[in-house]
Amino acid sequence: MNKPEEGPREEAPGIAHSPKSNSLSLDTTNIQSNLFTVQTWAGDGTIETRDGKGKSCSMNWPYEIKFDSSGNGVFTAYGSASVRKITPDGTVSTVSDRLTDSGDNFHCVRGLCLDKFGNIFIADTGNNSVRKINTETGFSETIKTEIGLSNPYGIAVGEDGVIYISDSYADRIMAINPDGKCEVIAGMVNGFSDGVGKEARFSLPQGIQLDGEGNLIVADSKNNAIRKIDKQFNVTTVATGFSSPYGLAIDKKGNIFVADYGNNAIKMIDTKGKVRTVIGEKNSNYKEFPNNLSMPTGISIDPFGNLVICDCYHHILRKVNCVFVQMAEIWPKGHKNLPLPVSAATEELFLVMTKAPPVVVPRELLFLMVKTLIEIWPF
């Protein structure tokens, strides 16, 4: 029986095949862009509010997004004053767009967070309020504060149930305890200076996020800086040089990802304080139109390691190749030049990738990426 002829061999992006040696070689000019591939996950780019899957849905100014442990995302849509949900397969639905069954509406919702029980908290900015949404009914309750709010933007909640708010127009950071007690923990007067508690100065603080050690990381928007508030309320400056930073995400190693709104970019601050551009400028390979970001606001890392961006002015959600984030995750802190052993690093990459089908990067490319980690991810 004659053996059927084999068709032309399809190679993975960044891979060149040598028939003589039957081996794979690396195209280093292409592999760099493959680390930063940006895809449109959901939204058709129109300023509407329509449920649906992928590009069949629409969203009006998506602002902030967070994920639960199953990979379901919840995001605020600033333009429609609504809270919406996206499943791992890209299906978008509306969770809530009003306070109660009486028809009272949210107004200019911005910040959002989830507690460990899956409850949704939002900064109802236009109403100067904080809300907790009942995911079963879609209605919400108002979190009472003893101190009046002034355009709250960012919101985060700790394991202990304490809610933290960036009260933007008042240039301060506030905490609401489970017993209802409300206090200012940092800032009070517009300016830019480090210090303890109210001695520190902020200017229009926006995104706020808790890191793995319980510190608060704040996007100090008008100061073009990222700040840190420790458990004793000491305020320090982590990095500067941004342009109206908004949303924040922190990976397991402590790297801080910043939605650099004014630069139409996503930047990362590593654990040594060095800032590098991840998405934007010349560091990205956009697989489809639009081939840039337009005023990115929210940013988050899903349980599969994907970096997800609220591309606000394009009215879409973007997803960044998860291999990028995993490269940051597995990079060893103890050695500035050498990567993890190839076998161990590759095994860890595959373990993560199998949880996030469809796999964006082929198996052969992953092996080569790990082997050439020094070149393509030079920490």
mmCIF file of C-alpha atoms in Angstrom:
data_model
loop_
_atom_site.group_PDB
_atom_site.id
_atom_site.type_symbol
_atom_site.label_atom_id
_atom_site.label_comp_id
_atom_site.label_asym_id
_atom_site.label_seq_id
_atom_site.Cartn_x
_atom_site.Cartn_y
_atom_site.Cartn_z
ATOM 1 C CA MET A 1 0.000 0.000 0.000
ATOM 2 C CA ASN A 2 1.401 3.333 -1.051
ATOM 3 C CA LYS A 3 2.007 5.870 1.688
ATOM 4 C CA PRO A 4 -0.031 9.052 1.088
ATOM 5 C CA GLU A 5 1.943 12.129 0.253
ATOM 6 C CA GLU A 6 2.285 14.642 3.033
ATOM 7 C CA GLY A 7 1.045 18.153 2.410
ATOM 8 C CA PRO A 8 3.076 21.250 3.111
ATOM 9 C CA ARG A 9 4.098 21.550 6.749
ATOM 10 C CA GLU A 10 2.534 24.450 8.656
ATOM 11 C CA GLU A 11 4.907 26.154 11.042
ATOM 12 C CA ALA A 12 4.026 28.043 14.181
ATOM 13 C CA PRO A 13 4.545 31.811 14.261
ATOM 14 C CA GLY A 14 8.192 32.554 15.002
ATOM 15 C CA ILE A 15 9.270 29.017 14.030
ATOM 16 C CA ALA A 16 11.393 28.040 11.032
ATOM 17 C CA HIS A 17 11.764 24.373 10.060
ATOM 18 C CA SER A 18 14.932 22.941 8.529
ATOM 19 C CA PRO A 19 14.201 19.874 6.310
ATOM 20 C CA LYS A 20 17.858 18.779 6.392
ATOM 21 C CA SER A 21 18.202 18.617 10.145
ATOM 22 C CA ASN A 22 14.490 18.140 10.928
ATOM 23 C CA SER A 23 14.924 20.739 13.637
ATOM 24 C CA LEU A 24 13.254 23.966 14.642
ATOM 25 C CA SER A 25 14.992 27.311 14.827
ATOM 26 C CA LEU A 26 13.898 30.587 16.368
ATOM 27 C CA ASP A 27 12.953 33.728 14.451
ATOM 28 C CA THR A 28 13.887 36.223 17.155
ATOM 29 C CA THR A 29 12.529 39.186 15.178
ATOM 30 C CA ASN A 30 9.010 37.731 15.324
ATOM 31 C CA ILE A 31 8.945 36.046 18.709
ATOM 32 C CA GLN A 32 9.141 39.334 20.603
ATOM 33 C CA SER A 33 5.852 40.538 19.135
ATOM 34 C CA ASN A 34 4.231 37.159 19.808
ATOM 35 C CA LEU A 35 4.700 37.772 23.518
ATOM 36 C CA PHE A 36 2.533 40.867 23.287
ATOM 37 C CA THR A 37 -0.260 39.826 20.941
ATOM 38 C CA VAL A 38 -3.445 41.821 21.588
ATOM 39 C CA GLN A 39 -6.861 40.456 20.641
ATOM 40 C CA THR A 40 -10.367 41.880 20.862
ATOM 41 C CA TRP A 41 -12.194 39.689 23.352
ATOM 42 C CA ALA A 42 -15.638 41.323 23.348
ATOM 43 C CA GLY A 43 -17.442 44.325 21.929
ATOM 44 C CA ASP A 44 -18.147 45.574 18.406
ATOM 45 C CA GLY A 45 -16.843 49.086 19.024
ATOM 46 C CA THR A 46 -20.235 50.823 19.022
ATOM 47 C CA ILE A 47 -21.508 53.034 21.841
ATOM 48 C CA GLU A 48 -24.443 50.807 22.715
ATOM 49 C CA THR A 49 -25.445 48.312 25.392
ATOM 50 C CA ARG A 50 -26.210 44.936 23.878
ATOM 51 C CA ASP A 51 -25.702 41.485 25.366
ATOM 52 C CA GLY A 52 -24.098 38.797 23.229
ATOM 53 C CA LYS A 53 -20.927 36.826 22.630
ATOM 54 C CA GLY A 54 -17.603 38.227 21.486
ATOM 55 C CA LYS A 55 -17.994 40.891 18.825
ATOM 56 C CA SER A 56 -21.765 40.456 18.681
ATOM 57 C CA CYS A 57 -22.186 42.416 21.917
ATOM 58 C CA SER A 58 -21.595 46.096 22.568
ATOM 59 C CA MET A 59 -20.504 48.127 25.566
ATOM 60 C CA ASN A 60 -20.559 51.824 26.365
ATOM 61 C CA TRP A 61 -17.219 53.029 27.784
ATOM 62 C CA PRO A 62 -16.038 49.916 29.705
ATOM 63 C CA TYR A 63 -14.155 51.276 32.690
ATOM 64 C CA GLU A 64 -13.019 48.668 35.245
ATOM 65 C CA ILE A 65 -12.954 44.850 35.284
ATOM 66 C CA LYS A 66 -12.264 42.191 37.919
ATOM 67 C CA PHE A 67 -12.421 38.375 37.866
ATOM 68 C CA ASP A 68 -13.692 35.660 40.162
ATOM 69 C CA SER A 69 -11.834 32.373 40.696
ATOM 70 C CA SER A 70 -13.750 30.686 37.849
ATOM 71 C CA GLY A 71 -12.653 33.237 35.273
ATOM 72 C CA ASN A 72 -15.913 35.162 35.073
ATOM 73 C CA GLY A 73 -15.299 38.878 34.715
ATOM 74 C CA VAL A 74 -17.459 41.699 36.032
ATOM 75 C CA PHE A 75 -17.000 45.173 34.579
ATOM 76 C CA THR A 76 -18.483 48.631 34.852
ATOM 77 C CA ALA A 77 -19.725 50.422 31.745
ATOM 78 C CA TYR A 78 -19.360 54.107 32.493
ATOM 79 C CA GLY A 79 -21.449 55.379 29.577
ATOM 80 C CA SER A 80 -24.493 53.230 30.297
ATOM 81 C CA ALA A 81 -24.075 53.393 34.093
ATOM 82 C CA SER A 82 -24.321 49.609 34.301
ATOM 83 C CA VAL A 83 -22.505 46.591 35.684
ATOM 84 C CA ARG A 84 -21.964 43.715 33.263
ATOM 85 C CA LYS A 85 -20.554 40.198 33.265
ATOM 86 C CA ILE A 86 -18.349 38.333 30.791
ATOM 87 C CA THR A 87 -17.809 34.558 30.917
ATOM 88 C CA PRO A 88 -14.548 32.858 29.868
ATOM 89 C CA ASP A 89 -15.989 32.187 26.386
ATOM 90 C CA GLY A 90 -16.676 35.901 25.863
ATOM 91 C CA THR A 91 -20.434 35.966 26.520
ATOM 92 C CA VAL A 92 -21.524 39.350 27.899
ATOM 93 C CA SER A 93 -24.679 39.962 29.935
ATOM 94 C CA THR A 94 -25.973 42.802 32.102
ATOM 95 C CA VAL A 95 -25.875 42.258 35.874
ATOM 96 C CA SER A 96 -27.400 45.527 37.035
ATOM 97 C CA ASP A 97 -28.173 49.039 35.828
ATOM 98 C CA ARG A 98 -30.167 50.439 38.722
ATOM 99 C CA LEU A 99 -30.314 50.639 42.492
ATOM 100 C CA THR A 100 -33.727 49.204 43.316
ATOM 101 C CA ASP A 101 -36.919 47.953 41.688
ATOM 102 C CA SER A 102 -38.243 51.523 41.995
ATOM 103 C CA GLY A 103 -36.089 52.405 39.014
ATOM 104 C CA ASP A 104 -33.453 54.649 40.594
ATOM 105 C CA ASN A 105 -30.349 54.535 38.410
ATOM 106 C CA PHE A 106 -26.606 54.398 38.875
ATOM 107 C CA HIS A 107 -24.760 57.417 37.561
ATOM 108 C CA CYS A 108 -21.292 57.322 35.978
ATOM 109 C CA VAL A 109 -20.118 54.092 37.644
ATOM 110 C CA ARG A 110 -16.353 53.654 37.598
ATOM 111 C CA GLY A 111 -14.404 51.521 40.087
ATOM 112 C CA LEU A 112 -15.371 47.934 40.881
ATOM 113 C CA CYS A 113 -14.122 45.078 43.053
ATOM 114 C CA LEU A 114 -15.177 41.630 44.273
ATOM 115 C CA ASP A 115 -14.873 40.330 47.817
ATOM 116 C CA LYS A 116 -13.915 36.747 48.694
ATOM 117 C CA PHE A 117 -17.587 35.739 48.632
ATOM 118 C CA GLY A 118 -18.122 37.057 45.115
ATOM 119 C CA ASN A 119 -20.091 40.134 46.179
ATOM 120 C CA ILE A 120 -19.747 43.094 43.802
ATOM 121 C CA PHE A 121 -18.868 46.557 45.114
ATOM 122 C CA ILE A 122 -18.912 49.597 42.832
ATOM 123 C CA ALA A 123 -18.010 53.256 43.031
ATOM 124 C CA ASP A 124 -21.212 54.986 41.908
ATOM 125 C CA THR A 125 -19.207 58.079 41.089
ATOM 126 C CA GLY A 126 -21.946 60.392 39.864
ATOM 127 C CA ASN A 127 -24.047 59.689 42.954
ATOM 128 C CA ASN A 128 -21.060 60.052 45.337
ATOM 129 C CA SER A 129 -21.848 56.621 46.763
ATOM 130 C CA VAL A 130 -20.550 53.100 47.211
ATOM 131 C CA ARG A 131 -22.889 50.219 46.375
ATOM 132 C CA LYS A 132 -22.993 46.497 47.060
ATOM 133 C CA ILE A 133 -24.844 44.528 44.382
ATOM 134 C CA ASN A 134 -26.990 41.497 45.082
ATOM 135 C CA THR A 135 -26.006 39.184 42.220
ATOM 136 C CA GLU A 136 -29.276 37.257 42.474
ATOM 137 C CA THR A 137 -31.689 40.197 42.151
ATOM 138 C CA GLY A 138 -29.400 42.684 40.379
ATOM 139 C CA PHE A 139 -30.408 45.371 42.874
ATOM 140 C CA SER A 140 -28.031 47.011 45.283
ATOM 141 C CA GLU A 141 -27.682 48.478 48.719
ATOM 142 C CA THR A 142 -25.848 51.649 49.611
ATOM 143 C CA ILE A 143 -22.819 51.346 51.874
ATOM 144 C CA LYS A 144 -23.322 54.134 54.378
ATOM 145 C CA THR A 145 -20.407 56.431 55.125
ATOM 146 C CA GLU A 146 -20.108 58.864 58.002
ATOM 147 C CA ILE A 147 -18.088 61.171 55.758
ATOM 148 C CA GLY A 148 -19.517 62.484 52.510
ATOM 149 C CA LEU A 149 -17.759 61.320 49.327
ATOM 150 C CA SER A 150 -16.614 63.492 46.444
ATOM 151 C CA ASN A 151 -16.489 61.577 43.145
ATOM 152 C CA PRO A 152 -15.168 58.220 44.369
ATOM 153 C CA TYR A 153 -13.317 56.455 41.541
ATOM 154 C CA GLY A 154 -11.343 53.424 42.763
ATOM 155 C CA ILE A 155 -12.500 50.736 45.182
ATOM 156 C CA ALA A 156 -10.920 47.649 46.757
ATOM 157 C CA VAL A 157 -11.934 45.271 49.538
ATOM 158 C CA GLY A 158 -9.666 43.315 51.859
ATOM 159 C CA GLU A 159 -9.955 39.789 53.224
ATOM 160 C CA ASP A 160 -11.208 41.326 56.477
ATOM 161 C CA GLY A 161 -14.077 43.074 54.700
ATOM 162 C CA VAL A 162 -12.629 46.581 54.932
ATOM 163 C CA ILE A 163 -13.545 48.651 51.856
ATOM 164 C CA TYR A 164 -10.969 51.132 50.535
ATOM 165 C CA ILE A 165 -11.970 54.061 48.333
ATOM 166 C CA SER A 166 -10.027 56.618 46.348
ATOM 167 C CA ASP A 167 -12.169 59.693 46.986
ATOM 168 C CA SER A 168 -10.824 61.455 43.943
ATOM 169 C CA TYR A 169 -12.082 65.023 44.101
ATOM 170 C CA ALA A 170 -11.187 65.194 47.787
ATOM 171 C CA ASP A 171 -7.643 63.890 47.059
ATOM 172 C CA ARG A 172 -7.819 61.280 49.812
ATOM 173 C CA ILE A 173 -7.991 57.548 50.469
ATOM 174 C CA MET A 174 -10.719 56.290 52.779
ATOM 175 C CA ALA A 175 -11.536 53.044 54.600
ATOM 176 C CA ILE A 176 -14.959 51.731 55.586
ATOM 177 C CA ASN A 177 -14.874 49.038 58.260
ATOM 178 C CA PRO A 178 -17.464 46.226 58.415
ATOM 179 C CA ASP A 179 -19.015 47.928 61.454
ATOM 180 C CA GLY A 180 -19.687 51.015 59.318
ATOM 181 C CA LYS A 181 -16.944 53.209 60.742
ATOM 182 C CA CYS A 182 -15.452 55.430 58.053
ATOM 183 C CA GLU A 183 -12.044 57.123 58.248
ATOM 184 C CA VAL A 184 -9.524 58.930 56.074
ATOM 185 C CA ILE A 185 -6.304 56.900 56.035
ATOM 186 C CA ALA A 186 -4.202 59.024 53.666
ATOM 187 C CA GLY A 187 -4.320 62.432 52.033
ATOM 188 C CA MET A 188 -6.716 65.343 52.546
ATOM 189 C CA VAL A 189 -5.145 68.227 50.623
ATOM 190 C CA ASN A 190 -4.208 68.407 46.937
ATOM 191 C CA GLY A 191 -0.490 68.097 46.266
ATOM 192 C CA PHE A 192 2.305 65.599 45.801
ATOM 193 C CA SER A 193 4.294 64.450 48.805
ATOM 194 C CA ASP A 194 4.946 61.291 50.785
ATOM 195 C CA GLY A 195 4.204 61.082 54.474
ATOM 196 C CA VAL A 196 2.143 59.344 57.108
ATOM 197 C CA GLY A 197 -1.634 59.301 56.748
ATOM 198 C CA LYS A 198 -3.131 62.749 56.247
ATOM 199 C CA GLU A 199 0.329 64.300 55.913
ATOM 200 C CA ALA A 200 0.656 62.741 52.461
ATOM 201 C CA ARG A 201 -0.654 64.542 49.387
ATOM 202 C CA PHE A 202 -2.501 63.144 46.347
ATOM 203 C CA SER A 203 -4.011 64.696 43.232
ATOM 204 C CA LEU A 204 -7.089 62.966 41.788
ATOM 205 C CA PRO A 205 -6.286 59.403 42.934
ATOM 206 C CA GLN A 206 -8.064 56.799 40.809
ATOM 207 C CA GLY A 207 -7.352 53.057 40.610
ATOM 208 C CA ILE A 208 -6.655 51.312 43.904
ATOM 209 C CA GLN A 209 -5.533 47.739 44.512
ATOM 210 C CA LEU A 210 -4.354 45.600 47.428
ATOM 211 C CA ASP A 211 -1.108 43.707 46.924
ATOM 212 C CA GLY A 212 -0.232 40.317 48.409
ATOM 213 C CA GLU A 213 1.153 41.869 51.583
ATOM 214 C CA GLY A 214 -1.868 44.021 52.352
ATOM 215 C CA ASN A 215 -0.429 47.287 51.036
ATOM 216 C CA LEU A 216 -2.632 49.596 49.018
ATOM 217 C CA ILE A 217 -1.338 50.581 45.589
ATOM 218 C CA VAL A 218 -2.856 53.808 44.250
ATOM 219 C CA ALA A 219 -2.840 55.354 40.775
ATOM 220 C CA ASP A 220 -2.231 59.022 41.638
ATOM 221 C CA SER A 221 -3.593 60.312 38.353
ATOM 222 C CA LYS A 222 -2.783 64.016 38.225
ATOM 223 C CA ASN A 223 0.617 63.426 39.788
ATOM 224 C CA ASN A 224 1.359 60.844 37.072
ATOM 225 C CA ALA A 225 2.608 58.491 39.760
ATOM 226 C CA ILE A 226 1.955 55.177 41.472
ATOM 227 C CA ARG A 227 1.892 55.348 45.265
ATOM 228 C CA LYS A 228 1.903 52.782 48.082
ATOM 229 C CA ILE A 229 0.155 52.925 51.449
ATOM 230 C CA ASP A 230 1.410 50.340 53.942
ATOM 231 C CA LYS A 231 -0.486 48.936 56.917
ATOM 232 C CA GLN A 232 0.742 51.780 59.131
ATOM 233 C CA PHE A 233 -0.538 54.293 56.516
ATOM 234 C CA ASN A 234 2.948 55.341 55.453
ATOM 235 C CA VAL A 235 2.669 56.721 51.911
ATOM 236 C CA THR A 236 5.596 56.323 49.498
ATOM 237 C CA THR A 237 6.031 56.806 45.763
ATOM 238 C CA VAL A 238 6.619 53.582 43.822
ATOM 239 C CA ALA A 239 7.208 55.057 40.357
ATOM 240 C CA THR A 240 6.609 58.213 38.291
ATOM 241 C CA GLY A 241 6.614 59.169 34.632
ATOM 242 C CA PHE A 242 3.112 58.069 33.663
ATOM 243 C CA SER A 243 0.372 60.125 32.021
ATOM 244 C CA SER A 244 -2.871 60.025 34.007
ATOM 245 C CA PRO A 245 -2.599 56.405 35.225
ATOM 246 C CA TYR A 246 -5.952 54.787 35.937
ATOM 247 C CA GLY A 247 -6.412 51.055 36.547
ATOM 248 C CA LEU A 248 -4.027 48.662 38.324
ATOM 249 C CA ALA A 249 -3.395 44.909 38.450
ATOM 250 C CA ILE A 250 -0.827 43.013 40.511
ATOM 251 C CA ASP A 251 0.511 39.540 39.709
ATOM 252 C CA LYS A 252 1.614 36.886 42.191
ATOM 253 C CA LYS A 253 5.234 38.068 42.149
ATOM 254 C CA GLY A 254 4.261 41.626 43.026
ATOM 255 C CA ASN A 255 4.732 43.165 39.564
ATOM 256 C CA ILE A 256 2.322 46.086 39.130
ATOM 257 C CA PHE A 257 0.548 46.563 35.787
ATOM 258 C CA VAL A 258 -0.691 50.084 35.061
ATOM 259 C CA ALA A 259 -3.275 51.322 32.556
ATOM 260 C CA ASP A 260 -1.381 54.419 31.453
ATOM 261 C CA TYR A 261 -4.409 56.285 30.158
ATOM 262 C CA GLY A 262 -2.726 59.361 28.689
ATOM 263 C CA ASN A 263 -0.047 57.340 26.870
ATOM 264 C CA ASN A 264 -2.506 54.744 25.495
ATOM 265 C CA ALA A 265 -0.287 52.061 26.964
ATOM 266 C CA ILE A 266 -0.019 49.323 29.562
ATOM 267 C CA LYS A 267 3.140 49.500 31.644
ATOM 268 C CA MET A 268 4.629 47.256 34.279
ATOM 269 C CA ILE A 269 6.566 48.161 37.413
ATOM 270 C CA ASP A 270 8.709 45.202 38.437
ATOM 271 C CA THR A 271 9.569 44.375 42.037
ATOM 272 C CA LYS A 272 12.753 46.448 41.784
ATOM 273 C CA GLY A 273 10.818 49.526 40.701
ATOM 274 C CA LYS A 274 11.831 49.456 37.038
ATOM 275 C CA VAL A 275 9.110 50.562 34.603
ATOM 276 C CA ARG A 276 8.737 49.018 31.136
ATOM 277 C CA THR A 277 6.054 49.262 28.476
ATOM 278 C CA VAL A 278 4.056 46.077 27.890
ATOM 279 C CA ILE A 279 1.373 47.210 25.455
ATOM 280 C CA GLY A 280 1.563 50.389 23.406
ATOM 281 C CA GLU A 281 4.267 52.256 21.536
ATOM 282 C CA LYS A 282 6.203 49.642 19.504
ATOM 283 C CA ASN A 283 5.866 46.729 21.904
ATOM 284 C CA SER A 284 2.680 45.135 20.586
ATOM 285 C CA ASN A 285 1.341 42.962 17.799
ATOM 286 C CA TYR A 286 -2.337 43.791 17.294
ATOM 287 C CA LYS A 287 -3.962 40.887 15.490
ATOM 288 C CA GLU A 288 -6.917 42.968 14.322
ATOM 289 C CA PHE A 289 -8.241 46.498 14.035
ATOM 290 C CA PRO A 290 -8.092 48.757 15.997
ATOM 291 C CA ASN A 291 -4.318 48.489 16.082
ATOM 292 C CA ASN A 292 -3.830 50.626 19.168
ATOM 293 C CA LEU A 293 -5.310 51.332 22.581
ATOM 294 C CA SER A 294 -7.535 54.359 23.111
ATOM 295 C CA MET A 295 -7.615 55.650 26.681
ATOM 296 C CA PRO A 296 -7.291 52.335 28.579
ATOM 297 C CA THR A 297 -8.846 52.538 32.021
ATOM 298 C CA GLY A 298 -9.341 49.202 33.771
ATOM 299 C CA ILE A 299 -6.896 46.298 33.748
ATOM 300 C CA SER A 300 -6.964 42.891 35.397
ATOM 301 C CA ILE A 301 -5.341 39.447 35.303
ATOM 302 C CA ASP A 302 -7.753 36.532 35.016
ATOM 303 C CA PRO A 303 -7.179 33.151 36.745
ATOM 304 C CA PHE A 304 -5.639 31.765 33.532
ATOM 305 C CA GLY A 305 -2.936 34.433 33.404
ATOM 306 C CA ASN A 306 -4.464 36.558 30.646
ATOM 307 C CA LEU A 307 -4.076 40.311 30.902
ATOM 308 C CA VAL A 308 -7.463 41.930 30.157
ATOM 309 C CA ILE A 309 -7.842 45.620 29.311
ATOM 310 C CA CYS A 310 -10.847 47.935 29.272
ATOM 311 C CA ASP A 311 -10.073 49.730 26.007
ATOM 312 C CA CYS A 312 -12.468 52.470 27.018
ATOM 313 C CA TYR A 313 -12.666 54.791 24.007
ATOM 314 C CA HIS A 314 -12.776 51.870 21.573
ATOM 315 C CA HIS A 315 -15.686 50.404 23.585
ATOM 316 C CA ILE A 316 -14.151 46.916 23.687
ATOM 317 C CA LEU A 317 -12.375 44.505 26.009
ATOM 318 C CA ARG A 318 -8.906 43.431 24.866
ATOM 319 C CA LYS A 319 -7.030 40.290 25.893
ATOM 320 C CA VAL A 320 -3.243 40.006 25.891
ATOM 321 C CA ASN A 321 -1.490 36.712 25.164
ATOM 322 C CA CYS A 322 -1.297 34.930 28.509
ATOM 323 C CA VAL A 323 2.269 33.757 27.884
ATOM 324 C CA PHE A 324 3.500 37.266 28.608
ATOM 325 C CA VAL A 325 2.110 37.270 32.124
ATOM 326 C CA GLN A 326 3.357 33.764 32.784
ATOM 327 C CA MET A 327 6.878 34.750 31.734
ATOM 328 C CA ALA A 328 6.779 37.391 34.453
ATOM 329 C CA GLU A 329 5.392 34.825 36.908
ATOM 330 C CA ILE A 330 8.109 32.191 36.424
ATOM 331 C CA TRP A 331 11.101 34.477 36.193
ATOM 332 C CA PRO A 332 13.373 33.714 39.182
ATOM 333 C CA LYS A 333 14.115 36.546 41.561
ATOM 334 C CA GLY A 334 17.436 35.111 42.713
ATOM 335 C CA HIS A 335 19.437 35.343 39.477
ATOM 336 C CA LYS A 336 19.577 38.303 37.116
ATOM 337 C CA ASN A 337 20.753 36.361 34.059
ATOM 338 C CA LEU A 338 19.722 32.721 34.087
ATOM 339 C CA PRO A 339 16.157 31.435 33.648
ATOM 340 C CA LEU A 340 14.711 28.488 35.483
ATOM 341 C CA PRO A 341 15.816 25.075 34.198
ATOM 342 C CA VAL A 342 14.246 24.608 30.793
ATOM 343 C CA SER A 343 12.328 21.505 31.826
ATOM 344 C CA ALA A 344 10.843 23.066 34.948
ATOM 345 C CA ALA A 345 9.924 26.329 33.242
ATOM 346 C CA THR A 346 8.356 24.553 30.282
ATOM 347 C CA GLU A 347 6.362 22.263 32.550
ATOM 348 C CA GLU A 348 4.999 25.232 34.471
ATOM 349 C CA LEU A 349 4.058 27.064 31.280
ATOM 350 C CA PHE A 350 2.181 24.072 29.911
ATOM 351 C CA LEU A 351 0.372 23.549 33.204
ATOM 352 C CA VAL A 352 -1.011 27.068 32.974
ATOM 353 C CA MET A 353 -1.735 26.979 29.267
ATOM 354 C CA THR A 354 -3.834 23.817 29.516
ATOM 355 C CA LYS A 355 -6.231 25.716 31.772
ATOM 356 C CA ALA A 356 -6.873 28.396 29.166
ATOM 357 C CA PRO A 357 -8.006 26.840 25.880
ATOM 358 C CA PRO A 358 -7.726 27.601 23.069
ATOM 359 C CA VAL A 359 -3.941 27.792 23.398
ATOM 360 C CA VAL A 360 -2.752 30.878 21.577
ATOM 361 C CA VAL A 361 0.903 29.884 21.273
ATOM 362 C CA PRO A 362 1.912 26.469 19.813
ATOM 363 C CA ARG A 363 3.826 23.893 21.834
ATOM 364 C CA GLU A 364 7.013 24.238 19.776
ATOM 365 C CA LEU A 365 7.053 27.982 20.278
ATOM 366 C CA LEU A 366 6.685 27.608 24.029
ATOM 367 C CA PHE A 367 9.759 25.380 24.190
ATOM 368 C CA LEU A 368 11.777 27.890 22.213
ATOM 369 C CA MET A 369 10.492 30.793 24.272
ATOM 370 C CA VAL A 370 11.684 29.156 27.459
ATOM 371 C CA LYS A 371 15.064 28.203 25.984
ATOM 372 C CA THR A 372 15.660 31.774 24.834
ATOM 373 C CA LEU A 373 14.156 33.445 27.874
ATOM 374 C CA ILE A 374 17.236 35.586 28.434
ATOM 375 C CA GLU A 375 16.847 37.232 25.017
ATOM 376 C CA ILE A 376 13.112 37.797 24.955
ATOM 377 C CA TRP A 377 12.459 38.655 28.592
ATOM 378 C CA PRO A 378 15.644 40.290 29.891
ATOM 379 C CA PHE A 379 15.016 41.150 33.523
#
